[in-house]
XYZ file of N, CA and C in Angstrom:
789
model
N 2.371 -9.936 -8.439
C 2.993 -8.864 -9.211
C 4.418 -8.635 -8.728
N 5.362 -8.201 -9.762
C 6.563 -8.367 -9.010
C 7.184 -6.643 -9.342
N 7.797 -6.497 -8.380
C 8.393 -5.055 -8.056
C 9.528 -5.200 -7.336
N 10.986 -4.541 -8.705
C 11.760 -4.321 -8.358
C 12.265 -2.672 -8.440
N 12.734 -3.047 -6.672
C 13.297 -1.427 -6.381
C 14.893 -1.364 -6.465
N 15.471 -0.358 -7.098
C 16.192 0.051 -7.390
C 17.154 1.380 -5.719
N 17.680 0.589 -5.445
C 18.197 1.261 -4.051
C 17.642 0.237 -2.946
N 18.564 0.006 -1.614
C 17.862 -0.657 -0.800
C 18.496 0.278 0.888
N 18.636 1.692 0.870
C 18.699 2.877 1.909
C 17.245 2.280 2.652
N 17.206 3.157 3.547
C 16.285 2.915 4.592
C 14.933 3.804 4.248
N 15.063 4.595 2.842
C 13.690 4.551 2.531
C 13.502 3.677 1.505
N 14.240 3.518 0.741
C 13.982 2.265 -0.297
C 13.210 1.110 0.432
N 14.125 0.987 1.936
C 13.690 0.038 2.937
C 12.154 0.167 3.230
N 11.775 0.618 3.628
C 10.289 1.269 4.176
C 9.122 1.164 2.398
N 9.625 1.656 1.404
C 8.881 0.948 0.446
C 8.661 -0.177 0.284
N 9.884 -1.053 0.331
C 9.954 -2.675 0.208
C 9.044 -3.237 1.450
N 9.232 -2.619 2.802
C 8.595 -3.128 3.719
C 6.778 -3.225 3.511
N 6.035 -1.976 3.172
C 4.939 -1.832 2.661
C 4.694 -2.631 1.794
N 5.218 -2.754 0.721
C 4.490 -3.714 -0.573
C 5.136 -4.851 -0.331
N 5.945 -5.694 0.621
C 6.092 -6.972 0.593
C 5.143 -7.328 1.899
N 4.844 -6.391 2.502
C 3.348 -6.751 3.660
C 2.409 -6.400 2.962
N 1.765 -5.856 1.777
C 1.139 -5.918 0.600
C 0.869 -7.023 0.050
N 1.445 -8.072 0.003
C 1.216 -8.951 -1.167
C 2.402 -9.420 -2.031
N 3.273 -8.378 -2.359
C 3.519 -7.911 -3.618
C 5.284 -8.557 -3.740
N 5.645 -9.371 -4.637
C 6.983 -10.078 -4.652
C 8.377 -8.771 -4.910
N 8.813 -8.893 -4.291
C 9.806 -7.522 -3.657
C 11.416 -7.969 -4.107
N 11.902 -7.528 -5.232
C 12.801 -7.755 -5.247
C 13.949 -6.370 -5.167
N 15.411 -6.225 -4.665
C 15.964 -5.042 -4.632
C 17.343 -5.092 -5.148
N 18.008 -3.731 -5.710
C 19.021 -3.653 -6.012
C 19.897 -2.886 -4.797
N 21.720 -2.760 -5.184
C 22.215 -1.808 -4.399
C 23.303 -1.734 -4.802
N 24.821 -1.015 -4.299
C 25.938 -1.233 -4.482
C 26.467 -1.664 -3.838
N 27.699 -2.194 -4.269
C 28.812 -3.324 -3.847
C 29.067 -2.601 -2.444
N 29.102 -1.323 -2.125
C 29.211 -0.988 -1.065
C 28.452 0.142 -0.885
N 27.115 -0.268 -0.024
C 25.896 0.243 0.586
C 26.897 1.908 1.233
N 25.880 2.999 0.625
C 26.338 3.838 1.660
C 25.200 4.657 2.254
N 24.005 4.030 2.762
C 22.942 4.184 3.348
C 23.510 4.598 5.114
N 22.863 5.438 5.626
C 23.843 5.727 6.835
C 22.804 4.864 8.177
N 21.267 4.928 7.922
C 20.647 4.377 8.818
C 20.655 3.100 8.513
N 21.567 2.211 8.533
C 21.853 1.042 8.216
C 20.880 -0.224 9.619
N 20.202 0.160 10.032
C 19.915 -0.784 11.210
C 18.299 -1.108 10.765
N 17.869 0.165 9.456
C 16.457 -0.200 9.030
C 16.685 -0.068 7.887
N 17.879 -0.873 7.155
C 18.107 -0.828 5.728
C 18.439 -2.124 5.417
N 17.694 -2.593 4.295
C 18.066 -3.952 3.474
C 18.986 -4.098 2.766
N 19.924 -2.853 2.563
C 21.179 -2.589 1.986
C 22.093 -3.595 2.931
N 22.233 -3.975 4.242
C 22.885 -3.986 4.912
C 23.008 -5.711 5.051
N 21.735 -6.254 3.836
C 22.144 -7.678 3.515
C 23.220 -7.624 2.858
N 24.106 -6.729 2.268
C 24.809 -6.907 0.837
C 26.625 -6.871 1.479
N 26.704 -6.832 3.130
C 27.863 -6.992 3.389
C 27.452 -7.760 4.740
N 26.539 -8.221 5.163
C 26.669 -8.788 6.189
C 25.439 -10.181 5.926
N 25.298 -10.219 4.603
C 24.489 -11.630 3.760
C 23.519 -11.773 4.535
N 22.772 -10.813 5.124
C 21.239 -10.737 5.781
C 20.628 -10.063 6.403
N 19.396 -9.370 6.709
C 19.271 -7.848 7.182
C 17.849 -8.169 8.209
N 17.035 -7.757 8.841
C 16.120 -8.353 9.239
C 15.455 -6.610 9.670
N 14.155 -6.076 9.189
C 13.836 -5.055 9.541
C 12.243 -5.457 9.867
N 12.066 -5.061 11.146
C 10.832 -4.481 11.499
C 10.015 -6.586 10.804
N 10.869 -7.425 11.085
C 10.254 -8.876 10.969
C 9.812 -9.312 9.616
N 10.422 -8.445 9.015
C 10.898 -8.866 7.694
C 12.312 -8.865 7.272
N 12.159 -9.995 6.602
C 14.280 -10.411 6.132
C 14.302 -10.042 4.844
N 15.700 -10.205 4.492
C 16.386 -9.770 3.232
C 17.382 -10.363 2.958
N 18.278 -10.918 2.293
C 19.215 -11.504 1.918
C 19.660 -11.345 0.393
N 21.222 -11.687 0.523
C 22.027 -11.150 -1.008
C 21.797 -12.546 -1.422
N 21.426 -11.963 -2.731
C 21.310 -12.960 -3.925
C 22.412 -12.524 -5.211
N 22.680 -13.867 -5.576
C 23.707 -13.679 -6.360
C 23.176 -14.035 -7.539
N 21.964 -14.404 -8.270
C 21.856 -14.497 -9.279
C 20.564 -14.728 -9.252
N 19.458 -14.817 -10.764
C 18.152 -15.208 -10.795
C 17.952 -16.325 -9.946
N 18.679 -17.177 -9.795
C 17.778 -18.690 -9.542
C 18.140 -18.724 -7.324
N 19.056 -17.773 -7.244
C 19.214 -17.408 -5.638
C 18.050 -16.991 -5.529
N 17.995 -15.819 -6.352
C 16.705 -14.164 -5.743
C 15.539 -15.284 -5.656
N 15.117 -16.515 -6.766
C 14.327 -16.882 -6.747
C 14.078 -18.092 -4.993
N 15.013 -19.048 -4.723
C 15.313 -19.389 -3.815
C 15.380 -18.840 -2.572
N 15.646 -17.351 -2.703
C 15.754 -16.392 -1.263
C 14.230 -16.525 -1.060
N 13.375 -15.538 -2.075
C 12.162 -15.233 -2.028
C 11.204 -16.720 -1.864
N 11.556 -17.588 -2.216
C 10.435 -18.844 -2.040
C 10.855 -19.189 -0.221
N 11.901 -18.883 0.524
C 12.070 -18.573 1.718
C 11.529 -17.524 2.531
N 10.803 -16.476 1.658
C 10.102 -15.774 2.517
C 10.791 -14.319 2.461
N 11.791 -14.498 2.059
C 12.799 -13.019 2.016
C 12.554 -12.671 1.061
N 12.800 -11.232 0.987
C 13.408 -10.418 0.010
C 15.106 -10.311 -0.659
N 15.194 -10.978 -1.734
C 16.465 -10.548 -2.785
C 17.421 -9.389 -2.408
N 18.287 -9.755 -1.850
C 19.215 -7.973 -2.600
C 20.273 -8.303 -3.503
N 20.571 -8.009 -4.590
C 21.529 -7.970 -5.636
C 22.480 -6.780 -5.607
N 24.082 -7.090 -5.315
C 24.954 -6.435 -5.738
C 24.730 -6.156 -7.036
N 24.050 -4.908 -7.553
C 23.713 -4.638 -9.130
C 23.040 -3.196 -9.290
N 24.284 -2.360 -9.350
C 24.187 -1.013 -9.803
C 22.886 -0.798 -10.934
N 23.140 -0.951 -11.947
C 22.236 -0.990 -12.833
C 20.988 -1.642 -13.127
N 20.865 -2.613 -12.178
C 19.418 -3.213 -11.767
C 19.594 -4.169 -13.475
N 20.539 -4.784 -13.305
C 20.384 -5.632 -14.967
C 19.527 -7.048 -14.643
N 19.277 -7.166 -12.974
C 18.740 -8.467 -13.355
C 17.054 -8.147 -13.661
N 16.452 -6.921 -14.064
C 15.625 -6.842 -14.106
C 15.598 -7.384 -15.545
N 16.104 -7.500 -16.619
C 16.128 -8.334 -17.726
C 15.883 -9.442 -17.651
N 16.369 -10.385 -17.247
C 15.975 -11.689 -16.923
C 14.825 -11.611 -16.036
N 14.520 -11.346 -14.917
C 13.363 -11.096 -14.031
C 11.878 -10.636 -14.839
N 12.164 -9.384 -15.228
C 10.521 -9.285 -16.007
C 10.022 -8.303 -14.887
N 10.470 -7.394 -14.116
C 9.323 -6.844 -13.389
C 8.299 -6.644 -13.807
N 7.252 -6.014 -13.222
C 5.904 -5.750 -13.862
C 6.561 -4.342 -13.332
N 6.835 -3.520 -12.283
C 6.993 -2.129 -11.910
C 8.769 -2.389 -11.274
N 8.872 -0.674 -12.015
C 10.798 -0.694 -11.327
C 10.272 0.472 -10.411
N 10.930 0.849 -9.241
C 10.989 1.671 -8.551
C 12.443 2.591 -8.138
N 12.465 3.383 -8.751
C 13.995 4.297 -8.623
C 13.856 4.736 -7.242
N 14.541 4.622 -6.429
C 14.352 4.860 -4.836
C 16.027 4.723 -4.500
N 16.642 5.182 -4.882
C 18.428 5.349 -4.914
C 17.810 7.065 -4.107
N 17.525 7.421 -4.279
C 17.807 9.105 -3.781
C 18.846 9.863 -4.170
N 19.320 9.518 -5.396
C 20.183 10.387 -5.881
C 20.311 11.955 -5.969
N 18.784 12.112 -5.929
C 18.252 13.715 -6.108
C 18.749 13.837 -7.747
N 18.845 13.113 -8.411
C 18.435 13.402 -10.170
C 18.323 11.931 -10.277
N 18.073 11.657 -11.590
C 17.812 10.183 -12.429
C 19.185 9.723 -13.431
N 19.518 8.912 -12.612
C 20.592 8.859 -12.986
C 20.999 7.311 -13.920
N 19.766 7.094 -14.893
C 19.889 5.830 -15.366
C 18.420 5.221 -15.669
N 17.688 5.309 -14.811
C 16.158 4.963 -15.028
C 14.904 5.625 -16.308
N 14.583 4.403 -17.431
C 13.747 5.234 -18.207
C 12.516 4.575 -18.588
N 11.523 5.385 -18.862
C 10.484 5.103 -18.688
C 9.941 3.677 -19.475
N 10.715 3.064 -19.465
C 10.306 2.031 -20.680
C 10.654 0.416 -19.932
N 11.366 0.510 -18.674
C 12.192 -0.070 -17.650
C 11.259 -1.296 -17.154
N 9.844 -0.976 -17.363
C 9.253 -2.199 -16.885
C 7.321 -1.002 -17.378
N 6.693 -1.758 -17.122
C 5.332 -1.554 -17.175
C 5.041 -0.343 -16.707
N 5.342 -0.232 -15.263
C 4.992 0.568 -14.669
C 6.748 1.073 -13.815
N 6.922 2.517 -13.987
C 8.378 3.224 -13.710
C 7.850 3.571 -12.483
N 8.320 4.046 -11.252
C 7.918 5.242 -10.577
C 8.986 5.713 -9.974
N 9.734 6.937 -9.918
C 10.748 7.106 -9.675
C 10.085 7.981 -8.276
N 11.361 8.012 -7.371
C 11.096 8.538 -6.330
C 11.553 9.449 -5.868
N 11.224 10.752 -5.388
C 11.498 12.380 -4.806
C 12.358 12.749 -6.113
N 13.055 14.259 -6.214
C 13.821 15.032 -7.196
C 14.464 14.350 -8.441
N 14.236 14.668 -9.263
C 15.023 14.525 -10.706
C 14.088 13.485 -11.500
N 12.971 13.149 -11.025
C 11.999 13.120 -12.409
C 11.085 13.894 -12.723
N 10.705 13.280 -13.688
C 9.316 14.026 -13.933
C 8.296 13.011 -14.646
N 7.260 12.891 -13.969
C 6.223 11.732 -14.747
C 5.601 12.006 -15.817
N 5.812 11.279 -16.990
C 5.336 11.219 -18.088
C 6.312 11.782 -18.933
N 7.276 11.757 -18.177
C 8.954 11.524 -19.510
C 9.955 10.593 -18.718
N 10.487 10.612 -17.809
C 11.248 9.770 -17.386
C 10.867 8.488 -16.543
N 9.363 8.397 -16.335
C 8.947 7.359 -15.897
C 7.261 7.931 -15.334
N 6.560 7.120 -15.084
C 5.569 7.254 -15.072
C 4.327 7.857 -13.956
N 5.157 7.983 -12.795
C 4.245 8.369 -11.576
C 6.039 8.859 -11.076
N 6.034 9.602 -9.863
C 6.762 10.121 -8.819
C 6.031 10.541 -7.678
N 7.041 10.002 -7.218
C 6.911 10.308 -4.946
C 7.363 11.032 -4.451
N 6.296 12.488 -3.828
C 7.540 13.237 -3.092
C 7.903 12.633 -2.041
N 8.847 13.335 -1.995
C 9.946 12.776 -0.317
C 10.530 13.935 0.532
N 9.977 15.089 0.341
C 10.276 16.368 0.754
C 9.345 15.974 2.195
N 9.938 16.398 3.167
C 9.165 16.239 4.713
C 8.097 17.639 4.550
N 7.148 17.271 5.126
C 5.938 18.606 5.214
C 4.747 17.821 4.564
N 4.138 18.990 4.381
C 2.757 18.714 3.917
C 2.382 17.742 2.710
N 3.531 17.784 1.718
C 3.096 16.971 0.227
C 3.885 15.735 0.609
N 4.907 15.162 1.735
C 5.184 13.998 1.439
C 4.718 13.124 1.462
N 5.159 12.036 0.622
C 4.256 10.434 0.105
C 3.543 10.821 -0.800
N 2.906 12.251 -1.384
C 2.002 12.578 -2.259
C 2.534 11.908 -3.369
N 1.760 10.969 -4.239
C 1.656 10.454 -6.122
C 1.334 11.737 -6.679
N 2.688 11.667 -7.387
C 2.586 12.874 -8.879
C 2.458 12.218 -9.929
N 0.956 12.327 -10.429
C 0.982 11.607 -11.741
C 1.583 12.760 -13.273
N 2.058 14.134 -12.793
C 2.557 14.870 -14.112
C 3.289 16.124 -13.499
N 4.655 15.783 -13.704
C 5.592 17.399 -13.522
C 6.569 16.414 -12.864
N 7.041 17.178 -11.513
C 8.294 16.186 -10.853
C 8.073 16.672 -9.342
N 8.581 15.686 -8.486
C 8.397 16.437 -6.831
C 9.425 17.981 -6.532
N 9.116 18.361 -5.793
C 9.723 19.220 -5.419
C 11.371 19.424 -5.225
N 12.063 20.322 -5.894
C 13.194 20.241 -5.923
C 14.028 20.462 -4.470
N 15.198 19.520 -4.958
C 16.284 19.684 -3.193
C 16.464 20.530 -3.310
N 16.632 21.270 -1.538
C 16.829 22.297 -1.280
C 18.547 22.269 -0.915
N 18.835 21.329 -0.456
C 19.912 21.055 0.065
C 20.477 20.983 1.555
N 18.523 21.704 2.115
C 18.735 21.698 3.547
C 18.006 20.237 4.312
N 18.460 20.058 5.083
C 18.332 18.484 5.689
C 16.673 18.901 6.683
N 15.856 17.703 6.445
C 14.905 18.258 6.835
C 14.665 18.220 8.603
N 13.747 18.998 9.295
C 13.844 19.066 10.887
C 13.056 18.286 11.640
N 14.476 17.764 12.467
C 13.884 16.338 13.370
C 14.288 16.793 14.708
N 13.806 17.225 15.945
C 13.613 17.662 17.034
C 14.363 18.626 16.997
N 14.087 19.526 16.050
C 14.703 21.043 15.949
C 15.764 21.413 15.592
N 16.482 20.791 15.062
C 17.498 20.720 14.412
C 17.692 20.184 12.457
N 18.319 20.970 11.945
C 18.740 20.029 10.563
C 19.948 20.090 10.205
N 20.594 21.241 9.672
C 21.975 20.786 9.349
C 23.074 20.151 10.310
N 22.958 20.616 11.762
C 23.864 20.323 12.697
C 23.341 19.416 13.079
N 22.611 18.166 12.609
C 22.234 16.468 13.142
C 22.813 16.102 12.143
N 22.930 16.620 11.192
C 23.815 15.485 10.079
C 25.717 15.477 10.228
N 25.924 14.399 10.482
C 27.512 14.110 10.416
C 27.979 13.812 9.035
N 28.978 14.510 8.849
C 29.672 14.406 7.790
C 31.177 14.320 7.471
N 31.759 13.758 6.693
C 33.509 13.427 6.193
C 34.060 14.924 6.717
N 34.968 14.416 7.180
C 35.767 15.686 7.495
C 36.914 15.712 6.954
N 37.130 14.417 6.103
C 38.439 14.899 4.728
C 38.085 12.779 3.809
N 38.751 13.044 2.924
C 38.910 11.789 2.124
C 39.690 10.431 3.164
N 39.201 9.607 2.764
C 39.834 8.588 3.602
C 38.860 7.263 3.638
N 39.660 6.521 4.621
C 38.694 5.367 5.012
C 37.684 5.434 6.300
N 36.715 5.902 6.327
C 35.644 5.445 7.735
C 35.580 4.890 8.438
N 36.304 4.767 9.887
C 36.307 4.252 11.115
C 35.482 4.676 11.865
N 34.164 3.999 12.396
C 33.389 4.451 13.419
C 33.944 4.613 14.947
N 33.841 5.219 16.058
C 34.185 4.907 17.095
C 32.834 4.921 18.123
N 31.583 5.106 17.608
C 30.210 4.727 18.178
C 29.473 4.094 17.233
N 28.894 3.926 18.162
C 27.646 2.810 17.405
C 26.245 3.406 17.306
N 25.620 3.069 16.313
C 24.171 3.639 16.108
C 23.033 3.309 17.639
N 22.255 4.497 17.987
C 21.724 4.058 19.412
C 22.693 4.246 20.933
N 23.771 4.806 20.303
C 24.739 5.401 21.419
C 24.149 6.749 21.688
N 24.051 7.115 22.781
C 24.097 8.721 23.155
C 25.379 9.172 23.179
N 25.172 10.480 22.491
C 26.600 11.374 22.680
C 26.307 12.400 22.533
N 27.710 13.096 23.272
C 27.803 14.606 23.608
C 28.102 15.629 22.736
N 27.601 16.711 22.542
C 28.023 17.364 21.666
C 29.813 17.758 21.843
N 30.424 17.672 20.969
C 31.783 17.426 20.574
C 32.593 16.298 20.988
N 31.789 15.345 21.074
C 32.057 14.061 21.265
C 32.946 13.609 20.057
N 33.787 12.492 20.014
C 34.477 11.737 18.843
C 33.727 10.648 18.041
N 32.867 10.902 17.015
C 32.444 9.753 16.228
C 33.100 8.871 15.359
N 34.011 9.144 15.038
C 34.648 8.345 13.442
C 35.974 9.252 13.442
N 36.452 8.344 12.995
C 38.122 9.188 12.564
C 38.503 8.380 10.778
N 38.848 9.278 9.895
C 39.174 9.295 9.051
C 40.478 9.223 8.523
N 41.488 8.786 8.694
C 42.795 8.421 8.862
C 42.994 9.687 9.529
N 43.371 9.703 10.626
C 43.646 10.574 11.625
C 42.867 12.134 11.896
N 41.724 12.207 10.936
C 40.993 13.413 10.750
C 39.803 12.834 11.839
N 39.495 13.545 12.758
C 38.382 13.183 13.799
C 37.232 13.968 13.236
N 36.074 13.052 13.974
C 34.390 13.524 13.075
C 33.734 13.553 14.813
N 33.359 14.794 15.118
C 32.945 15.025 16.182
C 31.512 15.643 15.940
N 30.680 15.136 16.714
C 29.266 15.614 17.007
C 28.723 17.501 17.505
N 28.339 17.850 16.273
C 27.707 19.131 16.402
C 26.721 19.289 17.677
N 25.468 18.105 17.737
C 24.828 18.686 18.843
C 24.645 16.746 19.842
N 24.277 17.382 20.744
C 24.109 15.830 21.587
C 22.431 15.489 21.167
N 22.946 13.650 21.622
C 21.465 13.042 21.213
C 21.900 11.090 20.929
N 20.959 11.049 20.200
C 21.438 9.563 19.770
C 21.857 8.750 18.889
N 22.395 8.691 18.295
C 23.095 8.300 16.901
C 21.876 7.603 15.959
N 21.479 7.761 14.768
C 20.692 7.223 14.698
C 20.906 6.796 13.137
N 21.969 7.299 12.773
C 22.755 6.349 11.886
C 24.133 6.957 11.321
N 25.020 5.567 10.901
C 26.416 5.580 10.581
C 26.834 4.927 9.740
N 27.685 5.230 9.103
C 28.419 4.289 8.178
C 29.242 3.261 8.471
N 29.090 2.219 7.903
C 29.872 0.858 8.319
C 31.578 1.017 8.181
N 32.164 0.672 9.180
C 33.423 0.707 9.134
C 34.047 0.013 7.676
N 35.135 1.080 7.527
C 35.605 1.041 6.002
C 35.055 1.038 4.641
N 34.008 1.967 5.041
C 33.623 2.981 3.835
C 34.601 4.010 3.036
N 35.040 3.997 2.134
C 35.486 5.227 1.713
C 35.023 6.271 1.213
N 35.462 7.186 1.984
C 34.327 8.346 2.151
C 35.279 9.864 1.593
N 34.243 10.928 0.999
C 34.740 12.267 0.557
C 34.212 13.375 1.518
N 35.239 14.261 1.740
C 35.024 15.432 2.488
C 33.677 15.669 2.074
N 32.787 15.927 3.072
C 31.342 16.360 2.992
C 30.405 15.563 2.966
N 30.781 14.646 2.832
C 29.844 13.329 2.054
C 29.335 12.823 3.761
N 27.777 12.764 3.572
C 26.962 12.566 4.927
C 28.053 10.976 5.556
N 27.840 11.269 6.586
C 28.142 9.820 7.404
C 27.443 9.434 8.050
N 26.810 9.701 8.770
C 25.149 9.697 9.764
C 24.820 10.949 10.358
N 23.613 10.459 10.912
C 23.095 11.397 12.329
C 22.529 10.940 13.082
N 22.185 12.505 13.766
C 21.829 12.148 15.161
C 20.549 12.899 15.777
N 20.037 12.430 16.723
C 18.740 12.658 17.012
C 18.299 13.332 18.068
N 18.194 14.356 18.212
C 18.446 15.171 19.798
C 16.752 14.704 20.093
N 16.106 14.084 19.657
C 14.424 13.442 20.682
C 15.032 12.427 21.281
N 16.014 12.047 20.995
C 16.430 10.657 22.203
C 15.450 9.469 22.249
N 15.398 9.259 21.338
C 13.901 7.736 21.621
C 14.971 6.793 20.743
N 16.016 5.944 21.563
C 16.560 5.060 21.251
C 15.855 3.960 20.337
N 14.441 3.810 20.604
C 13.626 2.786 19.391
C 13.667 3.468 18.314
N 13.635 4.522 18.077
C 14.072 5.427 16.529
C 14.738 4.611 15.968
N 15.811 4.255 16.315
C 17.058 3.734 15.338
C 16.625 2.237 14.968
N 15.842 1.860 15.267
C 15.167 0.411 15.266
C 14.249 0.055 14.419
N 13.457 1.252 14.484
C 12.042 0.815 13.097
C 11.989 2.174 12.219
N 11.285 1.273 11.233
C 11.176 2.016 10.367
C 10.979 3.900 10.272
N 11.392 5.095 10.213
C 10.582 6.547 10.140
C 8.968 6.610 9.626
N 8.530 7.444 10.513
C 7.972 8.466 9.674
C 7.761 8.945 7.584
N 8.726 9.291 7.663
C 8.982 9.298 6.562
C 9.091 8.435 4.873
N 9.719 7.444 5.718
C 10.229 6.114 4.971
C 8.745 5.519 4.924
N 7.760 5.405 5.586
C 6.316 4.551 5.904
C 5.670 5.639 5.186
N 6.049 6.953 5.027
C 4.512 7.873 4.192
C 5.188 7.740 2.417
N 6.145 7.837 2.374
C 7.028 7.252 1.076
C 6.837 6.054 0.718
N 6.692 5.048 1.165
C 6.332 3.642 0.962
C 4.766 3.630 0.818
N 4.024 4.428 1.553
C 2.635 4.660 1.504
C 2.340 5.292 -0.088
N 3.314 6.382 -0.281
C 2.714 6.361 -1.487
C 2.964 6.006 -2.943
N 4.011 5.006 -2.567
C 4.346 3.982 -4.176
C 3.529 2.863 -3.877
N 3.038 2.333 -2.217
C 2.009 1.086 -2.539
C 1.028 1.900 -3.422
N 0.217 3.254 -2.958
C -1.034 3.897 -3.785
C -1.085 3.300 -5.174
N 0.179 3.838 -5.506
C 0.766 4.087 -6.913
C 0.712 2.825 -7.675
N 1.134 1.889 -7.223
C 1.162 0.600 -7.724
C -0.153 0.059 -7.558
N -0.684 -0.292 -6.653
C -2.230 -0.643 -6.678
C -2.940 0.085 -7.229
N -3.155 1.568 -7.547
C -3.657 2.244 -8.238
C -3.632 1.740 -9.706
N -1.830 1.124 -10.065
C -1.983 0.794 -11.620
C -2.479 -0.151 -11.690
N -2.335 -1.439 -10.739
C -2.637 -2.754 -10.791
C -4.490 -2.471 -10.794
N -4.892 -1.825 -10.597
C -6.045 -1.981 -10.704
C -7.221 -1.164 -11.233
N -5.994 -0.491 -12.485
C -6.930 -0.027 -13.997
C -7.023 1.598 -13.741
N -6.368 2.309 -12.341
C -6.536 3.742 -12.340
C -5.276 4.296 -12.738
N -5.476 4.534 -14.210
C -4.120 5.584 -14.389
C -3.794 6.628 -13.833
């Protein structure tokens, strides 16, 4: 069965990881320039450095049907520079998976392949596609919504060793993205992370970087750049979340559920 996901971020990542240790032929989309910040467990990160390797599974950019097909008879997973997921036309998925995290739907409709399932805020199943995943941290995440939509963004970042808004790094004006640490660095609170043509991006609280944007991103005031992890478990930044594995847990449901006659 073939399933193409639409986004290749580090939860997109963690879906793909599940259903291509599933069985299940895994193909992914992304943009010309990935702006996934945990880039070290993201398959996005084939699409500028032509290969990604997460948790012993690979990924590689494909440039056209008969690559994706060539990548994948190698054992990898596809990534396509392809906003709009057009090679799903030629391809044929049997299921599309919206997993961009846009927090609305910004293009995906229910008609997109057999089986739609869009993932966390801005659908709703049984108009814009057919099943949804929450992705809200707590009690309902990974939950299959087979009718309504997941729970709406709050806008607050969810809590990872006691902290949420002040672990997330963010643009501190328009510009180009220069890192000056690396993901898996410890740093101090008001430490120097990134400088933005001369605008410095300094760390709210200390901990471990646990993700960043690739040098020469262009980036907008506000616009996330990474974070950071005050639990300090340097393997964090290495495998897959929590999160990303109960999210992937519940589009495999979802898909095996259809593949095997339970609407």
């Amino acid at each position: 069965m073939k399933v193409l996901i639409k986004g290749a971020g580090d939860l997109a990542t963690g879906i793909a990881w599940r259903l291509k240790r599933s069985g299940y032929r895994v193909w992914m989309t992304d943009l010309a320039v990935p702006t996934a910040v945990r880039r070290t467990v993201a398959f996005s990160r084939a699409v500028y450095e032509d290969e990604a390797v997460v948790e012993n599974i690979c990924a590689r950019r494909a440039l056209n049907l008969e690559d994706g097909e060539r990548i994948e008879n190698q054992g990898c997973i596809p990534v396509f520079i392809d906003p709009e997921a057009e090679i799903r036309r030629q391809w044929k998925p049997d299921v599309v998976v919206d997993a961009i995290i846009a927090k609305k739907n910004i293009g995906t409709k229910v008609d997109d392949a057999p089986l739609v399932i869009g993932v966390g805020p801005g659908f709703t199943a049984g108009v814009d596609c057919h099943k949804v995943v929450e992705t809200k941290r707590g009690h309902y995440l990974g939950r299959v919504i087979e009718s309504g939509s997941a729970i709406p963004n709050t806008g607050v970042p969810g809590n990872i060793g006691g902290y949420t808004v002040e672990r997330i790094i963010r643009a501190t004006g328009d510009g180009i993205f220069v890192p000056q640490v690396s993901i898996g660095d410890y740093v101090e609170e008001g430490q120097l992370l990134a400088d933005i043509e001369g605008k410095p991006v300094k760390a709210f609280i200390s901990g471990i970087v646990r993700g960043l944007l690739q040098e020469g991103v262009i980036v907008q005031t506000g616009m996330k750049a990474g974070d950071i992890d005050a639990r300090c478990e340097k393997d964090h930044c290495f495998t897959i979340s929590d999160k990303a594995r109960a999210i992937g847990g519940g589009v495999l449901e979802a898909v095996c559920g259809w593949e095997h006659g339970q609407e």
